[in-house]
Amino acid sequence: LGFRARLEADRHAFGPRDPLLYAVLDDAGEVVAVATQTPPFGLVLSETDDPATVDALVDRLIADGAKLPTASGPVDVVRAFVLRWSALTGQLAFVQLDERIYEATAVVHPEGVPGSMRAYTWADRPLAIDWLGAFFAEAMPDVPEGRVEQIVEDRAAGIGSLVLWEDEGEVVSLAGHAGETPN
């Protein structure tokens, strides 16, 4: 959800290739679906109520010669997209990762937890790269080479954030965010 703000600030924030930004319009010119791809990453699809929008999107992506390593979005939309994409391209699809989006509506500070939070510093770079690298290896194994280092650099530069939790002088946890979302 935070990548929109990143693209507004820097269209090449995710790599040297231009992002693909698609909108499907109805007969009245209203947007009924969108899709984005920030190469080398996969396509991200929006919600839509009209299956014909998915067909139109697939047809256009194929006509444009799009190369899609993955597609993600609402389950029913992605399922319809993959069925048409596979039928027209012959590429086989499989579920790589199930994801969900959660909304935090309140912050409850825990009591009795030893240690405290502190800001990321340059001295934390090797640890942050190691820990984020391990996270991506498990959660998103297709992350391009060098991306973890770029994420750490971005957070250090104030694009998003990194914070650490220390207990008795030892870092025991790392957290961060990529960017602001509209909500």
PDB file of C-alpha atoms in Angstrom:
ATOM      1  CA  LEU A   1       0.000   0.000   0.000  1.00  0.00           C
ATOM      2  CA  GLY A   2       2.882   2.376   0.574  1.00  0.00           C
ATOM      3  CA  PHE A   3       4.468   2.090  -2.865  1.00  0.00           C
ATOM      4  CA  ARG A   4       2.238   4.782  -4.424  1.00  0.00           C
ATOM      5  CA  ALA A   5       3.898   7.488  -2.378  1.00  0.00           C
ATOM      6  CA  ARG A   6       7.327   6.095  -3.279  1.00  0.00           C
ATOM      7  CA  LEU A   7       6.523   6.209  -7.003  1.00  0.00           C
ATOM      8  CA  GLU A   8       5.264   9.770  -6.725  1.00  0.00           C
ATOM      9  CA  ALA A   9       8.593  10.780  -5.187  1.00  0.00           C
ATOM     10  CA  ASP A  10      10.750   8.639  -7.507  1.00  0.00           C
ATOM     11  CA  ARG A  11       9.334   6.674 -10.447  1.00  0.00           C
ATOM     12  CA  HIS A  12      12.416   4.410 -10.345  1.00  0.00           C
ATOM     13  CA  ALA A  13      12.340   3.776  -6.582  1.00  0.00           C
ATOM     14  CA  PHE A  14      12.022   0.022  -7.163  1.00  0.00           C
ATOM     15  CA  GLY A  15      14.446  -0.370 -10.045  1.00  0.00           C
ATOM     16  CA  PRO A  16      15.716   1.209 -13.250  1.00  0.00           C
ATOM     17  CA  ARG A  17      12.785   0.144 -15.455  1.00  0.00           C
ATOM     18  CA  ASP A  18       9.682   2.316 -15.698  1.00  0.00           C
ATOM     19  CA  PRO A  19       6.688   1.093 -13.712  1.00  0.00           C
ATOM     20  CA  LEU A  20       3.645  -0.158 -15.602  1.00  0.00           C
ATOM     21  CA  LEU A  21       0.481   1.662 -14.546  1.00  0.00           C
ATOM     22  CA  TYR A  22      -2.841   0.485 -15.997  1.00  0.00           C
ATOM     23  CA  ALA A  23      -6.403   1.671 -15.467  1.00  0.00           C
ATOM     24  CA  VAL A  24      -9.506  -0.016 -16.883  1.00  0.00           C
ATOM     25  CA  LEU A  25     -12.319   2.423 -17.644  1.00  0.00           C
ATOM     26  CA  ASP A  26     -15.999   1.691 -18.121  1.00  0.00           C
ATOM     27  CA  ASP A  27     -18.112   3.201 -20.912  1.00  0.00           C
ATOM     28  CA  ALA A  28     -18.659   6.333 -18.820  1.00  0.00           C
ATOM     29  CA  GLY A  29     -14.908   6.823 -18.382  1.00  0.00           C
ATOM     30  CA  GLU A  30     -14.911   5.793 -14.718  1.00  0.00           C
ATOM     31  CA  VAL A  31     -11.990   3.760 -13.359  1.00  0.00           C
ATOM     32  CA  VAL A  32     -13.229   0.255 -12.519  1.00  0.00           C
ATOM     33  CA  ALA A  33      -9.877  -1.471 -11.972  1.00  0.00           C
ATOM     34  CA  VAL A  34      -6.168  -0.713 -11.832  1.00  0.00           C
ATOM     35  CA  ALA A  35      -2.982  -2.720 -12.048  1.00  0.00           C
ATOM     36  CA  THR A  36       0.627  -1.753 -11.406  1.00  0.00           C
ATOM     37  CA  GLN A  37       3.980  -3.384 -11.874  1.00  0.00           C
ATOM     38  CA  THR A  38       7.300  -2.054 -10.675  1.00  0.00           C
ATOM     39  CA  PRO A  39       9.771  -4.292 -12.550  1.00  0.00           C
ATOM     40  CA  PRO A  40      11.374  -6.599 -11.604  1.00  0.00           C
ATOM     41  CA  PHE A  41       8.483  -7.228  -9.206  1.00  0.00           C
ATOM     42  CA  GLY A  42       5.133  -8.741 -10.142  1.00  0.00           C
ATOM     43  CA  LEU A  43       1.788  -7.256 -11.052  1.00  0.00           C
ATOM     44  CA  VAL A  44      -0.513  -5.891  -8.328  1.00  0.00           C
ATOM     45  CA  LEU A  45      -4.221  -5.958  -9.160  1.00  0.00           C
ATOM     46  CA  SER A  46      -7.027  -3.962  -7.578  1.00  0.00           C
ATOM     47  CA  GLU A  47     -10.474  -5.132  -6.605  1.00  0.00           C
ATOM     48  CA  THR A  48     -13.087  -5.122  -9.369  1.00  0.00           C
ATOM     49  CA  ASP A  49     -16.666  -6.328  -9.606  1.00  0.00           C
ATOM     50  CA  ASP A  50     -16.648  -6.901 -13.364  1.00  0.00           C
ATOM     51  CA  PRO A  51     -14.819  -9.997 -14.685  1.00  0.00           C
ATOM     52  CA  ALA A  52     -14.633  -8.368 -18.132  1.00  0.00           C
ATOM     53  CA  THR A  53     -12.163  -5.829 -16.732  1.00  0.00           C
ATOM     54  CA  VAL A  54      -9.759  -8.647 -15.920  1.00  0.00           C
ATOM     55  CA  ASP A  55     -10.026 -10.002 -19.469  1.00  0.00           C
ATOM     56  CA  ALA A  56      -9.408  -6.541 -20.935  1.00  0.00           C
ATOM     57  CA  LEU A  57      -6.401  -6.049 -18.684  1.00  0.00           C
ATOM     58  CA  VAL A  58      -4.856  -9.410 -19.595  1.00  0.00           C
ATOM     59  CA  ASP A  59      -5.396  -8.725 -23.299  1.00  0.00           C
ATOM     60  CA  ARG A  60      -3.684  -5.325 -23.021  1.00  0.00           C
ATOM     61  CA  LEU A  61      -0.758  -6.643 -20.977  1.00  0.00           C
ATOM     62  CA  ILE A  62      -0.149  -9.384 -23.530  1.00  0.00           C
ATOM     63  CA  ALA A  63      -0.409  -6.876 -26.403  1.00  0.00           C
ATOM     64  CA  ASP A  64       2.140  -4.683 -24.606  1.00  0.00           C
ATOM     65  CA  GLY A  65       4.527  -7.645 -24.180  1.00  0.00           C
ATOM     66  CA  ALA A  66       4.451  -7.548 -20.377  1.00  0.00           C
ATOM     67  CA  LYS A  67       6.645 -10.045 -18.532  1.00  0.00           C
ATOM     68  CA  LEU A  68       5.068 -10.975 -15.230  1.00  0.00           C
ATOM     69  CA  PRO A  69       6.951 -13.023 -12.655  1.00  0.00           C
ATOM     70  CA  THR A  70       3.952 -12.896 -10.270  1.00  0.00           C
ATOM     71  CA  ALA A  71       0.498 -11.412  -9.824  1.00  0.00           C
ATOM     72  CA  SER A  72      -1.080 -10.447  -6.525  1.00  0.00           C
ATOM     73  CA  GLY A  73      -4.280  -8.871  -5.319  1.00  0.00           C
ATOM     74  CA  PRO A  74      -7.753  -9.900  -4.209  1.00  0.00           C
ATOM     75  CA  VAL A  75      -8.109 -13.686  -4.486  1.00  0.00           C
ATOM     76  CA  ASP A  76     -11.043 -13.778  -6.941  1.00  0.00           C
ATOM     77  CA  VAL A  77      -9.490 -11.132  -9.191  1.00  0.00           C
ATOM     78  CA  VAL A  78      -6.102 -12.867  -9.242  1.00  0.00           C
ATOM     79  CA  ARG A  79      -7.764 -16.233  -9.886  1.00  0.00           C
ATOM     80  CA  ALA A  80      -9.615 -14.801 -12.924  1.00  0.00           C
ATOM     81  CA  PHE A  81      -6.449 -13.052 -14.109  1.00  0.00           C
ATOM     82  CA  VAL A  82      -4.324 -16.190 -13.847  1.00  0.00           C
ATOM     83  CA  LEU A  83      -6.890 -18.354 -15.658  1.00  0.00           C
ATOM     84  CA  ARG A  84      -6.993 -15.982 -18.641  1.00  0.00           C
ATOM     85  CA  TRP A  85      -3.239 -15.268 -18.587  1.00  0.00           C
ATOM     86  CA  SER A  86      -2.435 -19.000 -18.541  1.00  0.00           C
ATOM     87  CA  ALA A  87      -4.954 -19.760 -21.286  1.00  0.00           C
ATOM     88  CA  LEU A  88      -3.480 -17.104 -23.586  1.00  0.00           C
ATOM     89  CA  THR A  89       0.236 -17.456 -22.767  1.00  0.00           C
ATOM     90  CA  GLY A  90       0.532 -21.137 -21.878  1.00  0.00           C
ATOM     91  CA  GLN A  91       2.345 -20.205 -18.659  1.00  0.00           C
ATOM     92  CA  LEU A  92       1.466 -22.329 -15.659  1.00  0.00           C
ATOM     93  CA  ALA A  93       0.560 -20.614 -12.411  1.00  0.00           C
ATOM     94  CA  PHE A  94       0.713 -21.653  -8.775  1.00  0.00           C
ATOM     95  CA  VAL A  95       0.089 -20.030  -5.420  1.00  0.00           C
ATOM     96  CA  GLN A  96       3.411 -18.785  -4.150  1.00  0.00           C
ATOM     97  CA  LEU A  97       2.294 -16.811  -1.112  1.00  0.00           C
ATOM     98  CA  ASP A  98      -0.984 -16.056   0.661  1.00  0.00           C
ATOM     99  CA  GLU A  99      -1.045 -12.565   2.147  1.00  0.00           C
ATOM    100  CA  ARG A 100      -3.451 -10.437   4.142  1.00  0.00           C
ATOM    101  CA  ILE A 101      -3.630  -6.792   5.074  1.00  0.00           C
ATOM    102  CA  TYR A 102      -4.447  -5.893   8.636  1.00  0.00           C
ATOM    103  CA  GLU A 103      -5.409  -2.555  10.082  1.00  0.00           C
ATOM    104  CA  ALA A 104      -4.141  -1.392  13.447  1.00  0.00           C
ATOM    105  CA  THR A 105      -6.892   0.583  15.120  1.00  0.00           C
ATOM    106  CA  ALA A 106      -5.137   1.115  18.440  1.00  0.00           C
ATOM    107  CA  VAL A 107      -1.684   0.828  19.952  1.00  0.00           C
ATOM    108  CA  VAL A 108      -1.490  -1.043  23.232  1.00  0.00           C
ATOM    109  CA  HIS A 109       1.902  -0.628  24.836  1.00  0.00           C
ATOM    110  CA  PRO A 110       2.967  -3.875  26.504  1.00  0.00           C
ATOM    111  CA  GLU A 111       3.863  -3.853  30.148  1.00  0.00           C
ATOM    112  CA  GLY A 112       6.677  -5.815  31.733  1.00  0.00           C
ATOM    113  CA  VAL A 113       8.665  -6.278  28.523  1.00  0.00           C
ATOM    114  CA  PRO A 114      12.357  -5.774  29.185  1.00  0.00           C
ATOM    115  CA  GLY A 115      14.326  -3.366  27.044  1.00  0.00           C
ATOM    116  CA  SER A 116      13.470  -0.329  24.978  1.00  0.00           C
ATOM    117  CA  MET A 117      13.149   0.913  21.427  1.00  0.00           C
ATOM    118  CA  ARG A 118      15.815   3.013  19.770  1.00  0.00           C
ATOM    119  CA  ALA A 119      16.432   4.536  16.366  1.00  0.00           C
ATOM    120  CA  TYR A 120      18.482   2.808  13.678  1.00  0.00           C
ATOM    121  CA  THR A 121      22.082   4.014  13.308  1.00  0.00           C
ATOM    122  CA  TRP A 122      24.749   3.394  10.675  1.00  0.00           C
ATOM    123  CA  ALA A 123      26.452   0.948  13.060  1.00  0.00           C
ATOM    124  CA  ASP A 124      23.318  -1.252  12.827  1.00  0.00           C
ATOM    125  CA  ARG A 125      23.664  -1.668   9.040  1.00  0.00           C
ATOM    126  CA  PRO A 126      25.283  -5.146   9.011  1.00  0.00           C
ATOM    127  CA  LEU A 127      22.704  -6.509  11.452  1.00  0.00           C
ATOM    128  CA  ALA A 128      19.801  -4.906   9.582  1.00  0.00           C
ATOM    129  CA  ILE A 129      21.020  -6.368   6.268  1.00  0.00           C
ATOM    130  CA  ASP A 130      21.472  -9.821   7.819  1.00  0.00           C
ATOM    131  CA  TRP A 131      18.066  -9.852   9.517  1.00  0.00           C
ATOM    132  CA  LEU A 132      16.142  -8.346   6.594  1.00  0.00           C
ATOM    133  CA  GLY A 133      17.950 -10.699   4.235  1.00  0.00           C
ATOM    134  CA  ALA A 134      16.833 -13.672   6.331  1.00  0.00           C
ATOM    135  CA  PHE A 135      13.280 -12.305   6.410  1.00  0.00           C
ATOM    136  CA  PHE A 136      13.133 -11.864   2.640  1.00  0.00           C
ATOM    137  CA  ALA A 137      14.712 -15.272   2.023  1.00  0.00           C
ATOM    138  CA  GLU A 138      11.838 -16.835   3.952  1.00  0.00           C
ATOM    139  CA  ALA A 139       8.920 -14.540   3.104  1.00  0.00           C
ATOM    140  CA  MET A 140       9.756 -13.298  -0.419  1.00  0.00           C
ATOM    141  CA  PRO A 141      12.464 -15.449  -1.963  1.00  0.00           C
ATOM    142  CA  ASP A 142      12.244 -13.735  -5.372  1.00  0.00           C
ATOM    143  CA  VAL A 143      13.522 -10.372  -4.129  1.00  0.00           C
ATOM    144  CA  PRO A 144      16.220  -9.210  -6.577  1.00  0.00           C
ATOM    145  CA  GLU A 145      19.888  -9.186  -5.647  1.00  0.00           C
ATOM    146  CA  GLY A 146      20.849  -6.011  -3.813  1.00  0.00           C
ATOM    147  CA  ARG A 147      17.266  -5.116  -2.857  1.00  0.00           C
ATOM    148  CA  VAL A 148      17.780  -5.743   0.871  1.00  0.00           C
ATOM    149  CA  GLU A 149      20.734  -3.363   0.927  1.00  0.00           C
ATOM    150  CA  GLN A 150      18.679  -0.754  -0.946  1.00  0.00           C
ATOM    151  CA  ILE A 151      15.831  -1.082   1.562  1.00  0.00           C
ATOM    152  CA  VAL A 152      18.238  -0.512   4.456  1.00  0.00           C
ATOM    153  CA  GLU A 153      19.750   2.489   2.664  1.00  0.00           C
ATOM    154  CA  ASP A 154      16.288   3.941   1.973  1.00  0.00           C
ATOM    155  CA  ARG A 155      15.220   3.580   5.592  1.00  0.00           C
ATOM    156  CA  ALA A 156      18.479   5.184   6.779  1.00  0.00           C
ATOM    157  CA  ALA A 157      17.786   8.089   4.388  1.00  0.00           C
ATOM    158  CA  GLY A 158      14.356   8.630   5.934  1.00  0.00           C
ATOM    159  CA  ILE A 159      12.300   6.844   3.293  1.00  0.00           C
ATOM    160  CA  GLY A 160      10.206   4.836   5.715  1.00  0.00           C
ATOM    161  CA  SER A 161      11.815   3.877   8.997  1.00  0.00           C
ATOM    162  CA  LEU A 162      13.800   1.316  10.940  1.00  0.00           C
ATOM    163  CA  VAL A 163      13.792   0.956  14.704  1.00  0.00           C
ATOM    164  CA  LEU A 164      15.427  -1.593  16.968  1.00  0.00           C
ATOM    165  CA  TRP A 165      14.520  -3.062  20.333  1.00  0.00           C
ATOM    166  CA  GLU A 166      17.384  -3.536  22.754  1.00  0.00           C
ATOM    167  CA  ASP A 167      17.505  -5.490  25.957  1.00  0.00           C
ATOM    168  CA  GLU A 168      20.566  -5.087  28.172  1.00  0.00           C
ATOM    169  CA  GLY A 169      22.537  -3.577  25.283  1.00  0.00           C
ATOM    170  CA  GLU A 170      21.697  -6.366  22.823  1.00  0.00           C
ATOM    171  CA  VAL A 171      19.458  -5.845  19.804  1.00  0.00           C
ATOM    172  CA  VAL A 172      16.662  -8.412  19.983  1.00  0.00           C
ATOM    173  CA  SER A 173      14.207  -7.136  17.372  1.00  0.00           C
ATOM    174  CA  LEU A 174      13.956  -4.947  14.279  1.00  0.00           C
ATOM    175  CA  ALA A 175      10.883  -3.228  12.851  1.00  0.00           C
ATOM    176  CA  GLY A 176      10.157  -0.682  10.196  1.00  0.00           C
ATOM    177  CA  HIS A 177       7.789   0.620   7.587  1.00  0.00           C
ATOM    178  CA  ALA A 178       8.186   1.310   3.893  1.00  0.00           C
ATOM    179  CA  GLY A 179       6.043   4.382   3.473  1.00  0.00           C
ATOM    180  CA  GLU A 180       2.846   6.157   4.248  1.00  0.00           C
ATOM    181  CA  THR A 181      -0.489   4.914   2.938  1.00  0.00           C
ATOM    182  CA  PRO A 182      -3.603   6.968   2.261  1.00  0.00           C
ATOM    183  CA  ASN A 183      -5.128   5.631   5.481  1.00  0.00           C
TER     184      ASN A 183
END
